[in-house]
PDB file of C-alpha atoms in Angstrom:
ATOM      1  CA  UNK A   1      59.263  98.522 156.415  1.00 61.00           C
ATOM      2  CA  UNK A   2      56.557  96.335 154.608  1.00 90.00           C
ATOM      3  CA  UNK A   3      57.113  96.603 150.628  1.00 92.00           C
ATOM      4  CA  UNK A   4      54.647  94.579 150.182  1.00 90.00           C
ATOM      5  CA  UNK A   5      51.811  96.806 151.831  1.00 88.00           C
ATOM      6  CA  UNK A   6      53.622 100.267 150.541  1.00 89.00           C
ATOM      7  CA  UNK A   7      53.765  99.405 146.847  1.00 87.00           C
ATOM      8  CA  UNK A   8      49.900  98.442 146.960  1.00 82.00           C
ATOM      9  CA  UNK A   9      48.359 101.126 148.425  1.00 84.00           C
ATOM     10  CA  UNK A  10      50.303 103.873 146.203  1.00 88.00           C
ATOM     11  CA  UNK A  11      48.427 107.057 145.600  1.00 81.00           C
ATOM     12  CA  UNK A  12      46.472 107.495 142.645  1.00 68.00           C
ATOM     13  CA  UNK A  13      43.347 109.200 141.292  1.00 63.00           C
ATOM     14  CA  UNK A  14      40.185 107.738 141.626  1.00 61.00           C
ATOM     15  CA  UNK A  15      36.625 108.316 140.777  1.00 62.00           C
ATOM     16  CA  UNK A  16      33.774 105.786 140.854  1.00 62.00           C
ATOM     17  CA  UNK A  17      35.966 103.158 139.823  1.00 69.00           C
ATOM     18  CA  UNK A  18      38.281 104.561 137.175  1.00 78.00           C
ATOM     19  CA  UNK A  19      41.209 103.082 136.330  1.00 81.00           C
ATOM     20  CA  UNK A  20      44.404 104.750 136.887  1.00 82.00           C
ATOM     21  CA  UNK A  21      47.099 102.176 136.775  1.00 88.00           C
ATOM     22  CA  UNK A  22      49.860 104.432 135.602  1.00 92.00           C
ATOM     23  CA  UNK A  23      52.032 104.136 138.620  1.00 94.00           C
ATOM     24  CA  UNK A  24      51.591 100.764 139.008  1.00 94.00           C
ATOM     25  CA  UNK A  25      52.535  99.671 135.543  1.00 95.00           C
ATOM     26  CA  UNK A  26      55.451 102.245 135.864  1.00 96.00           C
ATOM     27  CA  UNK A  27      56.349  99.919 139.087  1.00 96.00           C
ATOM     28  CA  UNK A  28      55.964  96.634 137.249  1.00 96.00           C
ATOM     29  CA  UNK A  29      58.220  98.432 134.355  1.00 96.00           C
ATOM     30  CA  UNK A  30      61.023  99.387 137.308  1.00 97.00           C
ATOM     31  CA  UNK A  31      60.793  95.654 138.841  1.00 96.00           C
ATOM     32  CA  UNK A  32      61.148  94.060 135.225  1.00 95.00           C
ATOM     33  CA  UNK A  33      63.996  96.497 134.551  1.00 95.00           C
ATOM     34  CA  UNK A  34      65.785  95.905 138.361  1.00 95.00           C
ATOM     35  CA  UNK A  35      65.064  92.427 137.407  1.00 93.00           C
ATOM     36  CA  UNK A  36      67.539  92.544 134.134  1.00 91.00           C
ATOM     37  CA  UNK A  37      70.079  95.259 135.837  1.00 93.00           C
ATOM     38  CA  UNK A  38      69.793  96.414 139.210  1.00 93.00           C
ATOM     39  CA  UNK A  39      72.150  98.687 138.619  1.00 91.00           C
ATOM     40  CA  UNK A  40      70.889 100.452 135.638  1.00 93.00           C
ATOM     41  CA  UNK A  41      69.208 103.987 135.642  1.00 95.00           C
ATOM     42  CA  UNK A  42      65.962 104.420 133.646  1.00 96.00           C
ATOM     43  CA  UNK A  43      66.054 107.029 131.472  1.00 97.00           C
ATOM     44  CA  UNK A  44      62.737 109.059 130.682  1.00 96.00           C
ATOM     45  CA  UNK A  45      63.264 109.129 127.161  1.00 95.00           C
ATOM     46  CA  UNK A  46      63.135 105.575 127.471  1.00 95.00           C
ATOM     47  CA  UNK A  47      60.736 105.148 129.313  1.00 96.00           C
ATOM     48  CA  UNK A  48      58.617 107.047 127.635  1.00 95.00           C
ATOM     49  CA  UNK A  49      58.559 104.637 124.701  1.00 94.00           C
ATOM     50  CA  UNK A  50      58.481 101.996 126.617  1.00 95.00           C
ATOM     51  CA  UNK A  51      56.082 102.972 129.323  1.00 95.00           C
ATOM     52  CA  UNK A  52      53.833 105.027 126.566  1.00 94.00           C
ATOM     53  CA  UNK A  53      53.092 101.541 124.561  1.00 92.00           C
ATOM     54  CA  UNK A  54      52.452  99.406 127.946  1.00 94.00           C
ATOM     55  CA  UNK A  55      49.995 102.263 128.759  1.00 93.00           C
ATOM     56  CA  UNK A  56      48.045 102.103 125.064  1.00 90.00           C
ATOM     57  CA  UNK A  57      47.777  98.377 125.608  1.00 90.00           C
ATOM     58  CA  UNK A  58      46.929  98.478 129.295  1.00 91.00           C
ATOM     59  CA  UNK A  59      46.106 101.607 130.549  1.00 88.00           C
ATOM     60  CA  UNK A  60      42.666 102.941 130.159  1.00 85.00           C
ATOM     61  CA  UNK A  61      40.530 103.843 127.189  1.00 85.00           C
ATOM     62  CA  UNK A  62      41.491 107.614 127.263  1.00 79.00           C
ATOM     63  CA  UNK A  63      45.263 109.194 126.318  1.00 77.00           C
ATOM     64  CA  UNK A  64      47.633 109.180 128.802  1.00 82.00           C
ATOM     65  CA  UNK A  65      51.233 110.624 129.200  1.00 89.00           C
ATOM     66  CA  UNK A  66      54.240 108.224 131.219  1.00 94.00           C
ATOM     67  CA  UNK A  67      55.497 111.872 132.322  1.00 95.00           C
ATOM     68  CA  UNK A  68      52.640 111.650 135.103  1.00 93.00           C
ATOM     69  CA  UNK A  69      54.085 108.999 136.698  1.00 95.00           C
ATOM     70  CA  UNK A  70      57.904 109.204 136.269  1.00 96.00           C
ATOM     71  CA  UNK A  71      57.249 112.514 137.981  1.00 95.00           C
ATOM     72  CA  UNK A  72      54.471 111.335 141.080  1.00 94.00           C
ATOM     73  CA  UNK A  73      55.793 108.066 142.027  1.00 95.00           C
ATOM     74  CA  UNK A  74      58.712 109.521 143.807  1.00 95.00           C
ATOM     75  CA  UNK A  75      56.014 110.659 146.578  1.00 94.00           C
ATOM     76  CA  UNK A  76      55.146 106.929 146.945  1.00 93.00           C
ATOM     77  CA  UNK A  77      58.450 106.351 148.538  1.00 94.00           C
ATOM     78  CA  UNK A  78      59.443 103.482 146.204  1.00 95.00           C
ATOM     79  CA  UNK A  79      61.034 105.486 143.367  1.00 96.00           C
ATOM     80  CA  UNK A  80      63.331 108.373 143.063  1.00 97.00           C
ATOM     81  CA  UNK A  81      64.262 110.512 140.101  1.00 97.00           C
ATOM     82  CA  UNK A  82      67.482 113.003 139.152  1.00 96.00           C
ATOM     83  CA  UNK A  83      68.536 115.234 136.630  1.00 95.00           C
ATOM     84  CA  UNK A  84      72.285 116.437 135.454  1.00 92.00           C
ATOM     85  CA  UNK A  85      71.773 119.121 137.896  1.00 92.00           C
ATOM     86  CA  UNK A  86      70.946 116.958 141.155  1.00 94.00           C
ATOM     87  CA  UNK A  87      68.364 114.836 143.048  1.00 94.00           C
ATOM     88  CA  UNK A  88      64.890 116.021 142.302  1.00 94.00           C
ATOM     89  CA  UNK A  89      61.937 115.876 139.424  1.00 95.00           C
ATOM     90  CA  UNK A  90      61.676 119.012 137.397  1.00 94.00           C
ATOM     91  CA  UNK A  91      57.760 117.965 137.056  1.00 93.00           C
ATOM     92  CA  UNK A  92      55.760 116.538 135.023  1.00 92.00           C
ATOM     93  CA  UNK A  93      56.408 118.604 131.367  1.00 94.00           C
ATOM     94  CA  UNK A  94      57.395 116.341 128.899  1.00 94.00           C
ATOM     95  CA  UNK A  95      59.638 118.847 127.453  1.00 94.00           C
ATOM     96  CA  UNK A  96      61.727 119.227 130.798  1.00 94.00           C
ATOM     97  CA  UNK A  97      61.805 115.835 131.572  1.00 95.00           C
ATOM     98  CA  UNK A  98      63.575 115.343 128.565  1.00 95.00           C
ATOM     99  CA  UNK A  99      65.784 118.423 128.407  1.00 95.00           C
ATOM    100  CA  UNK A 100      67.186 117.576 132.024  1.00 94.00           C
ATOM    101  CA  UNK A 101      68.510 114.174 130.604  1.00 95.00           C
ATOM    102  CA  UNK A 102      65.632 113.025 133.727  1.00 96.00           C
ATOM    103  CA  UNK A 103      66.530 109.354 134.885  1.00 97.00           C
ATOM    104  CA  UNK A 104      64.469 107.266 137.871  1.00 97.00           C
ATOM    105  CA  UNK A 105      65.094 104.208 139.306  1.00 97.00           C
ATOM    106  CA  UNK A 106      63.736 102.305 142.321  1.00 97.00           C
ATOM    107  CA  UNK A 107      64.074 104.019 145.817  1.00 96.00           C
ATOM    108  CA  UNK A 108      67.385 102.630 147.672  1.00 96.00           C
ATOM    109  CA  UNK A 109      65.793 101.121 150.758  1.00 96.00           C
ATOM    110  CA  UNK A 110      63.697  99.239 148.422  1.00 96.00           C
ATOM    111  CA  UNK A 111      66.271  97.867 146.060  1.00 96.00           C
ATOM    112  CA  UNK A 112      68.273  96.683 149.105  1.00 96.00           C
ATOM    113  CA  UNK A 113      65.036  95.199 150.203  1.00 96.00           C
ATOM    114  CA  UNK A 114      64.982  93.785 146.589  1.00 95.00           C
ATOM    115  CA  UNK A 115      68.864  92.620 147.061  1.00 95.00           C
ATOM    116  CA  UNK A 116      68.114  90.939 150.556  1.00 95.00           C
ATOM    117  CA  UNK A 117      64.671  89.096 149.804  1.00 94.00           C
ATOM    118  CA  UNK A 118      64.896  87.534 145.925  1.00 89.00           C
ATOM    119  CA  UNK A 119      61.824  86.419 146.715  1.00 92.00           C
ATOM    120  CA  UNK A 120      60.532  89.831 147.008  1.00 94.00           C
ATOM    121  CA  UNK A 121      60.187  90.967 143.901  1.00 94.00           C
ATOM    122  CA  UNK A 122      57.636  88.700 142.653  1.00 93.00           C
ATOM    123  CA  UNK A 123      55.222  88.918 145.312  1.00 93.00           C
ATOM    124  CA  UNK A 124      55.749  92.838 145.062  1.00 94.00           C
ATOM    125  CA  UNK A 125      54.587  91.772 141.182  1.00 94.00           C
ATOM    126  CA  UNK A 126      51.990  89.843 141.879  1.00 93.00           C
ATOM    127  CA  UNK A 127      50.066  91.528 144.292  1.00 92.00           C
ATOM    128  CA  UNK A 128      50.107  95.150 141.663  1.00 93.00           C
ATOM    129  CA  UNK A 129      48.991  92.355 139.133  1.00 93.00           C
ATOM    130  CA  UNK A 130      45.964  91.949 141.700  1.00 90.00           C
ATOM    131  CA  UNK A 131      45.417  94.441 142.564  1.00 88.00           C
ATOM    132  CA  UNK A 132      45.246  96.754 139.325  1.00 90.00           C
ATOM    133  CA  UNK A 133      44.095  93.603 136.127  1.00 92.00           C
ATOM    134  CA  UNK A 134      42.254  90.661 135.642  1.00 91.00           C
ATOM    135  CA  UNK A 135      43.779  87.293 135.799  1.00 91.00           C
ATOM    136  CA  UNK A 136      43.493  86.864 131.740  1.00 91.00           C
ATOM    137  CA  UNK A 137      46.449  89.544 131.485  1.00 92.00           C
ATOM    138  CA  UNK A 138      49.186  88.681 133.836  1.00 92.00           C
ATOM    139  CA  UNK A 139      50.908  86.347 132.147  1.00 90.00           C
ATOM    140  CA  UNK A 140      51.249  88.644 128.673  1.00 90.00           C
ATOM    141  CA  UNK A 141      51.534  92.113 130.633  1.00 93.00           C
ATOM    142  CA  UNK A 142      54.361  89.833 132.678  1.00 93.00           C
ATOM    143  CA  UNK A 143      56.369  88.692 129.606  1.00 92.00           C
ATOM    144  CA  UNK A 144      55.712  92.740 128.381  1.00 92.00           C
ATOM    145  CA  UNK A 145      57.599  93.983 131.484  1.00 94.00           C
ATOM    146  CA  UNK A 146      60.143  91.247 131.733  1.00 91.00           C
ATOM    147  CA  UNK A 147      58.595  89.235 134.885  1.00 90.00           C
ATOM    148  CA  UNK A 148      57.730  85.505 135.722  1.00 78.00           C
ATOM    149  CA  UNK A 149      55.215  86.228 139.186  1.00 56.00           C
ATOM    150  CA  UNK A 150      54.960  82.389 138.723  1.00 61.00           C
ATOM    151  CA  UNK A 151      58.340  82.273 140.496  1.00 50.00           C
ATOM    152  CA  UNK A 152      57.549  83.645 143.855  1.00 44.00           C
ATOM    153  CA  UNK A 153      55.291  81.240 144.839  1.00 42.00           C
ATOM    154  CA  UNK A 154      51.385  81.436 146.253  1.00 46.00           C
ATOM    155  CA  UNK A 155      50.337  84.975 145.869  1.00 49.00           C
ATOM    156  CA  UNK A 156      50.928  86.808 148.785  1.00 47.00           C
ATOM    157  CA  UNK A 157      47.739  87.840 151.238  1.00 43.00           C
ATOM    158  CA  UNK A 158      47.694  91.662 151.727  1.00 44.00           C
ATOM    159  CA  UNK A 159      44.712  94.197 152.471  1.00 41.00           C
ATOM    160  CA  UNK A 160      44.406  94.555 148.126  1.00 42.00           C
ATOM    161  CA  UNK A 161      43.615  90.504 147.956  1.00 49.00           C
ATOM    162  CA  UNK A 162      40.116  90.087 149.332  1.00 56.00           C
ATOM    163  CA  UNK A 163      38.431  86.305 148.787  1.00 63.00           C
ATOM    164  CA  UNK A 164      37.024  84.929 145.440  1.00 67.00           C
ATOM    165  CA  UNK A 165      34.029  83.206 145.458  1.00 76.00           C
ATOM    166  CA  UNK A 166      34.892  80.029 144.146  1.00 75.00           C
ATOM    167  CA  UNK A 167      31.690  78.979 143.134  1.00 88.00           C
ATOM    168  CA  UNK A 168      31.251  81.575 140.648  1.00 92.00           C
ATOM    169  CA  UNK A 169      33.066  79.864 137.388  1.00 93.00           C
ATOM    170  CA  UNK A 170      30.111  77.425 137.652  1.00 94.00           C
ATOM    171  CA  UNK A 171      27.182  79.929 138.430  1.00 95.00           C
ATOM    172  CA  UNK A 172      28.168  82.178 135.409  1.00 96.00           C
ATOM    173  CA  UNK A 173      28.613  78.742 132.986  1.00 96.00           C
ATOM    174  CA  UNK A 174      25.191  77.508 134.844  1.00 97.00           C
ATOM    175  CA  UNK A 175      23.177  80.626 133.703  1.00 97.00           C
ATOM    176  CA  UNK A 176      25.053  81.144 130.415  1.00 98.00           C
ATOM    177  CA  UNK A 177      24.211  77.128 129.871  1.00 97.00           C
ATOM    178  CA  UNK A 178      28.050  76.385 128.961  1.00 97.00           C
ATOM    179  CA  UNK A 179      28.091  78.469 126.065  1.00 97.00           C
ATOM    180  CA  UNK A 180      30.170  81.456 125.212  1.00 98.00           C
ATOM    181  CA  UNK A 181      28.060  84.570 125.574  1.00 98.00           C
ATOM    182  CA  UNK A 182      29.481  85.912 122.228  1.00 98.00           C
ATOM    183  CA  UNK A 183      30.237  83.249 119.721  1.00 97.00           C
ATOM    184  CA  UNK A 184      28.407  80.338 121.301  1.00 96.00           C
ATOM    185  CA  UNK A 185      31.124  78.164 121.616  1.00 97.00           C
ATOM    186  CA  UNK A 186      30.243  74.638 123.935  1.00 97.00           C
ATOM    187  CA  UNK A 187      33.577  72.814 123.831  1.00 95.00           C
ATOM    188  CA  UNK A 188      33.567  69.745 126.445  1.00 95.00           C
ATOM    189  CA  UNK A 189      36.373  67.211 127.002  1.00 93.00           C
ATOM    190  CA  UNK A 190      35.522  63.977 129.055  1.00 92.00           C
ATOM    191  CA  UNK A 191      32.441  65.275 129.987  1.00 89.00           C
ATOM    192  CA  UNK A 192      34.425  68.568 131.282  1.00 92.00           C
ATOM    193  CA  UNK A 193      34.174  71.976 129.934  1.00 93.00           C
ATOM    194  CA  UNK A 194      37.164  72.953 128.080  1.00 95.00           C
ATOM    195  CA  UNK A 195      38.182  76.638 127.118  1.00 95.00           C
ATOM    196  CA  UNK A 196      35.250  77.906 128.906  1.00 96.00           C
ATOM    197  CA  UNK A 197      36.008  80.894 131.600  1.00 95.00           C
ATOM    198  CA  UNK A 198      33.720  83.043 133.353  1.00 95.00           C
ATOM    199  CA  UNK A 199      34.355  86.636 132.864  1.00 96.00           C
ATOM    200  CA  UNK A 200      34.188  89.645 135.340  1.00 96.00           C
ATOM    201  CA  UNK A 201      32.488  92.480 133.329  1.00 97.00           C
ATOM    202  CA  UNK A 202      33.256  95.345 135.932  1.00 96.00           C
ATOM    203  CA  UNK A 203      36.742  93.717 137.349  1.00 94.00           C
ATOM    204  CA  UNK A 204      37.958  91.931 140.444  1.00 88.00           C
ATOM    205  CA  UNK A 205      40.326  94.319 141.132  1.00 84.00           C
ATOM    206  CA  UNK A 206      37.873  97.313 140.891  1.00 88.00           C
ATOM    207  CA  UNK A 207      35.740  95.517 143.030  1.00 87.00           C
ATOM    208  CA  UNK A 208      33.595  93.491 140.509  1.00 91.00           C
ATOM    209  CA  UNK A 209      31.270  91.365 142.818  1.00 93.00           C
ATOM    210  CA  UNK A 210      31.510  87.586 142.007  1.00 93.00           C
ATOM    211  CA  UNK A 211      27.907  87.552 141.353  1.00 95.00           C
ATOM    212  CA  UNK A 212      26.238  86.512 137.928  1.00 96.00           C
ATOM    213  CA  UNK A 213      25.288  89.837 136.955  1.00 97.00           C
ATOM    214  CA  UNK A 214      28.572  90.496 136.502  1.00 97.00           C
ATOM    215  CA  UNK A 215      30.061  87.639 134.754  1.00 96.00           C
ATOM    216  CA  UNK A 216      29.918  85.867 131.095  1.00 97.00           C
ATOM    217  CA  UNK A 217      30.555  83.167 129.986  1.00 97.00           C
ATOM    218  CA  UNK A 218      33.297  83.453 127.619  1.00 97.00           C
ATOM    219  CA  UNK A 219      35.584  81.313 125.511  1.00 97.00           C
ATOM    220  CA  UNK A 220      39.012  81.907 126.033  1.00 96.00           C
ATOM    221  CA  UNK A 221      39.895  83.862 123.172  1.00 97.00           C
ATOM    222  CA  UNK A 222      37.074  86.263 123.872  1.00 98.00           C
ATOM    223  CA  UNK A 223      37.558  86.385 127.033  1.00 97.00           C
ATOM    224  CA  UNK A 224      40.735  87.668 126.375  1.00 96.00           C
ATOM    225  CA  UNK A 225      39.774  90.539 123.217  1.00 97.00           C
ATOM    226  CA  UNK A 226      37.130  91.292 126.488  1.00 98.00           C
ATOM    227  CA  UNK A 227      39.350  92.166 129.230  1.00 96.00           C
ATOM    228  CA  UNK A 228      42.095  93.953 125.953  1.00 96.00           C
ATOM    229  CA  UNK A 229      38.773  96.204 125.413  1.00 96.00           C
ATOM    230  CA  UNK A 230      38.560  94.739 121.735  1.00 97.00           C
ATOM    231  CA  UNK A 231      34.622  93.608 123.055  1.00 98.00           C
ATOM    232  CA  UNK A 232      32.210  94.644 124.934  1.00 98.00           C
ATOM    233  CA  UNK A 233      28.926  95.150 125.758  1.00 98.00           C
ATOM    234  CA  UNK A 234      25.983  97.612 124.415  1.00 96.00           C
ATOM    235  CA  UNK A 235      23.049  98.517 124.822  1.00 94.00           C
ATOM    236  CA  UNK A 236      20.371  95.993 124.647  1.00 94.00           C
ATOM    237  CA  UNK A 237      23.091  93.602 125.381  1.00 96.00           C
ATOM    238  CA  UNK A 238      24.145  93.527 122.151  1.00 97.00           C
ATOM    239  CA  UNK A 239      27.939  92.653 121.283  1.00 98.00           C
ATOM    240  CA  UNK A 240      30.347  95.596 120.953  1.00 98.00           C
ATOM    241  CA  UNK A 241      33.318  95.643 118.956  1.00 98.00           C
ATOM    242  CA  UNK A 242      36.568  98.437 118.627  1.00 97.00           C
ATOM    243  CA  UNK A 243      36.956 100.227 115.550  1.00 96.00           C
ATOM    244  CA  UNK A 244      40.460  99.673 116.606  1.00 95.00           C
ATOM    245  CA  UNK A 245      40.809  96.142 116.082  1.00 96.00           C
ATOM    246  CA  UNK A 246      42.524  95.227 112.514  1.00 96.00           C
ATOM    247  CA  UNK A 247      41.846  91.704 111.093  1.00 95.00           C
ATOM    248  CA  UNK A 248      42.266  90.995 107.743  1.00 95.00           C
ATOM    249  CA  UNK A 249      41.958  86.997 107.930  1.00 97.00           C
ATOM    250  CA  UNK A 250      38.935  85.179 106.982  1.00 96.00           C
ATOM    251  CA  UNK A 251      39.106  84.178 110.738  1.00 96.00           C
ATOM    252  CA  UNK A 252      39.733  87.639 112.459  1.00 97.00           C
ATOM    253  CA  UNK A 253      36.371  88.310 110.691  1.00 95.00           C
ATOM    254  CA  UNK A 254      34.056  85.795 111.412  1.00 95.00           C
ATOM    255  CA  UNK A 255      34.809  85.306 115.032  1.00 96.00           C
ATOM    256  CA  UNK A 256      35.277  89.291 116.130  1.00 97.00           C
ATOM    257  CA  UNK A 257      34.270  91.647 113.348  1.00 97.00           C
ATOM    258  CA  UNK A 258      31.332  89.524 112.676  1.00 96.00           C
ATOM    259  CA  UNK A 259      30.035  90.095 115.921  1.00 97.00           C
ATOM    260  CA  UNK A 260      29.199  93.600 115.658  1.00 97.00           C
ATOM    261  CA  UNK A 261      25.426  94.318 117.121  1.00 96.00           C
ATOM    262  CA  UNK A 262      25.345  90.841 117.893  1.00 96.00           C
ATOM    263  CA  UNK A 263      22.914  89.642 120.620  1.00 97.00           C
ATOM    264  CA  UNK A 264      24.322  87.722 123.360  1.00 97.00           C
ATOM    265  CA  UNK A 265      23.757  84.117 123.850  1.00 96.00           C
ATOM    266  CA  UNK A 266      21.965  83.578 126.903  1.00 93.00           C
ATOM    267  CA  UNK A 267      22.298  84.010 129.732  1.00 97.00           C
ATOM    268  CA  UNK A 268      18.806  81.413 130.712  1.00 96.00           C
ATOM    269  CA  UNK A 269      15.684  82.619 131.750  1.00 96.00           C
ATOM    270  CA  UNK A 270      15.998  83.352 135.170  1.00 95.00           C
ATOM    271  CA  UNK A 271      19.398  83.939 135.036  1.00 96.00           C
ATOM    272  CA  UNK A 272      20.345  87.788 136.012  1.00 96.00           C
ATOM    273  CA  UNK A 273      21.657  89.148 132.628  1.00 97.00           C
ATOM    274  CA  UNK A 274      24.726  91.657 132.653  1.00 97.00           C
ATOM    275  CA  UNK A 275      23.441  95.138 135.011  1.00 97.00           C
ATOM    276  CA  UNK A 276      23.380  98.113 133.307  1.00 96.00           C
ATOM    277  CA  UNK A 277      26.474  99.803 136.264  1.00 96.00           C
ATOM    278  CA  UNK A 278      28.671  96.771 135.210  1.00 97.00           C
ATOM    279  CA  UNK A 279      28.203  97.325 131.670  1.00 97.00           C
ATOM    280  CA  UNK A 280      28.761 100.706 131.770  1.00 96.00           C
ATOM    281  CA  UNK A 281      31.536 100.761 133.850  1.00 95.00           C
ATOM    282  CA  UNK A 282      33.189  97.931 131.609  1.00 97.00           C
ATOM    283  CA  UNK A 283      32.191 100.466 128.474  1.00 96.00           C
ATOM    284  CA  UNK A 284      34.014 103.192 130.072  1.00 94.00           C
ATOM    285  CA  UNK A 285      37.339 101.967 131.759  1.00 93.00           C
ATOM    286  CA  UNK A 286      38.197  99.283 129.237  1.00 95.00           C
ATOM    287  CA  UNK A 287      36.822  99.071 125.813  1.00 97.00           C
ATOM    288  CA  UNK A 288      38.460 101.307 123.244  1.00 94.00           C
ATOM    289  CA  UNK A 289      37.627 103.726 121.016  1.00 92.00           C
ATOM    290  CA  UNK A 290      34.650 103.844 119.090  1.00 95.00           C
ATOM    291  CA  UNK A 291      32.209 100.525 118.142  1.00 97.00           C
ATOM    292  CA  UNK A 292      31.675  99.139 115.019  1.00 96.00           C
ATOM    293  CA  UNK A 293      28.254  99.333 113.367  1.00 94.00           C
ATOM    294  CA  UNK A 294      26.280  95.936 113.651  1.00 89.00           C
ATOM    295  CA  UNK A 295      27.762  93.697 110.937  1.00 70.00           C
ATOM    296  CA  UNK A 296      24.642  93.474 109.565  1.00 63.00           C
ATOM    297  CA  UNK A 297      24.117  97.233 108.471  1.00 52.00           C
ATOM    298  CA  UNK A 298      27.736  97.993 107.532  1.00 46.00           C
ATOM    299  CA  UNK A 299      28.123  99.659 104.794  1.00 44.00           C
ATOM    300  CA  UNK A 300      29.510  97.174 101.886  1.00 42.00           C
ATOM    301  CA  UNK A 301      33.251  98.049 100.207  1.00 42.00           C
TER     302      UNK A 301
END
């Protein structure tokens, strides 16, 4: 049986690319937690701390509940789930989940899979990481989960890996004139740039082309509070920022709340600026909550 393959092509809801990586993050949860103890049993009520805050920080925009998953994944083969009175799910209610004492774990063919091939486990990690988020949040959604994909080597080539255009990085930073599109950062070392990145505004994994209407240039701290959903885009390509996001440093300020209704910088004239079905997909699936008014019309306090 190919892991690999089976654990990237579970089941999930989609519609016009929206995100619905609650089965895969429950995976990376399982692998993190097989990872620690093979052994152990995941309880739901534990889970559903634990999966409930990996969901806020990396699920989409909208509420979700960890009972959908806990409950679904079992049909995907890799996971299986029991109660004090057998085998089985009693569904997705968070109330029954919880009175059944519900516990899941990986399915057995896969942890002996898991048990035979080390190795296994971190390409199984890497290609959900893929497959489901942008480069910019492996490594921290890794660490959250209790995973080093670094480990297992190149990344492994499966149908949810299609090729990256390697020339985009210096298309985007071309158009955008080696700038960051929000703050207008230009940092270069030895005539190199340095904490530039180019940005996917609709993402890789959800079949963002590499083409410069769909990339920024970004510095790498942006970048990042970009792909979190802390930024984003409006309309007029003006710079959004989350109600959500708490900074009370003279920093946090002027370098994300400042930019509130902020134009963006660039990109050059002839350049393709950010399409509207990028932006609005990036609006929808990842940025959170409500924007900030433009820093310049807040109300003062």
């Amino acid at each position: 049986m190919d892991w690999l393959e089976r654990t990237t092509r579970l089941r999930q809801w989609t519609r016009s690319g929206t995100r619905a990586p609650h089965k895969p993050l429950l995976l990376l949860y399982a692998l993190g937690r097989f990872h620690a103890d093979p052994d152990a049993a995941l309880y739901y009520t534990a889970v559903e701390r634990d999966l409930g805050r990996l969901l806020t920080e990396y699920g989409p925009p909208h509420r979700t509940s960890p009972a959908y998953p806990f409950h679904h994944l079992a049909a995907d083969g890799v996971w299986e789930v029991a109660t004090d009175r057998g085998p089985g799910s009693p569904g997705t209610g968070v109330r029954d989940l919880r009175a059944a004492d519900a516990r899941g774990r990986l399915a057995p063919d896969l942890r002996a899979a898991l048990r035979r091939d080390p190795d296994l486990l971190g390409r199984i990690a890497r290609a959900l990481l893929d497959r489901h988020f942008p480069p910019s949040l492996h490594g921290e959604l890794s660490d959250a989960v209790g995973l080093d994909p670094d480990a297992a080597g190149p990344r492994p080539l499966t149908a949810a890996r299609r090729a990256r255009d390697r020339r985009m990085r210096e298309r985007v930073l071309t158009a955008y004139e080696y700038r960051c599109a929000f703050c207008g950062y230009d940092g270069f070392l030895d005539r190199a740039p340095v904490g530039l990145e180019a940005a996917h505004v609709r993402w890789w994994a959800f079949d963002g082309p590499d083409d410069v209407d769909n990339g920024l240039c970004l510095c790498s701290l942006h970048h990042k509070l970009f792909d979190k959903g802390v930024l984003g885009i409006g309309p007029g390509h003006r710079v959004l920022v989350s109600q959500r996001f708490v900074g009370h440093s003279d920093t946090a300020r002027q370098y994300v709340v400042a930019l509130a209704g902020r134009p963006l910088t660039g990109p050059q004239p002839g350049a393709r600026p950010v399409s509207e079905s990028h932006r609005a997909w990036h609006t929808a699936e990842v940025f959170r909550g409500e924007p900030r008014p433009a820093a310049d019309t807040a109300p003062a306090g």
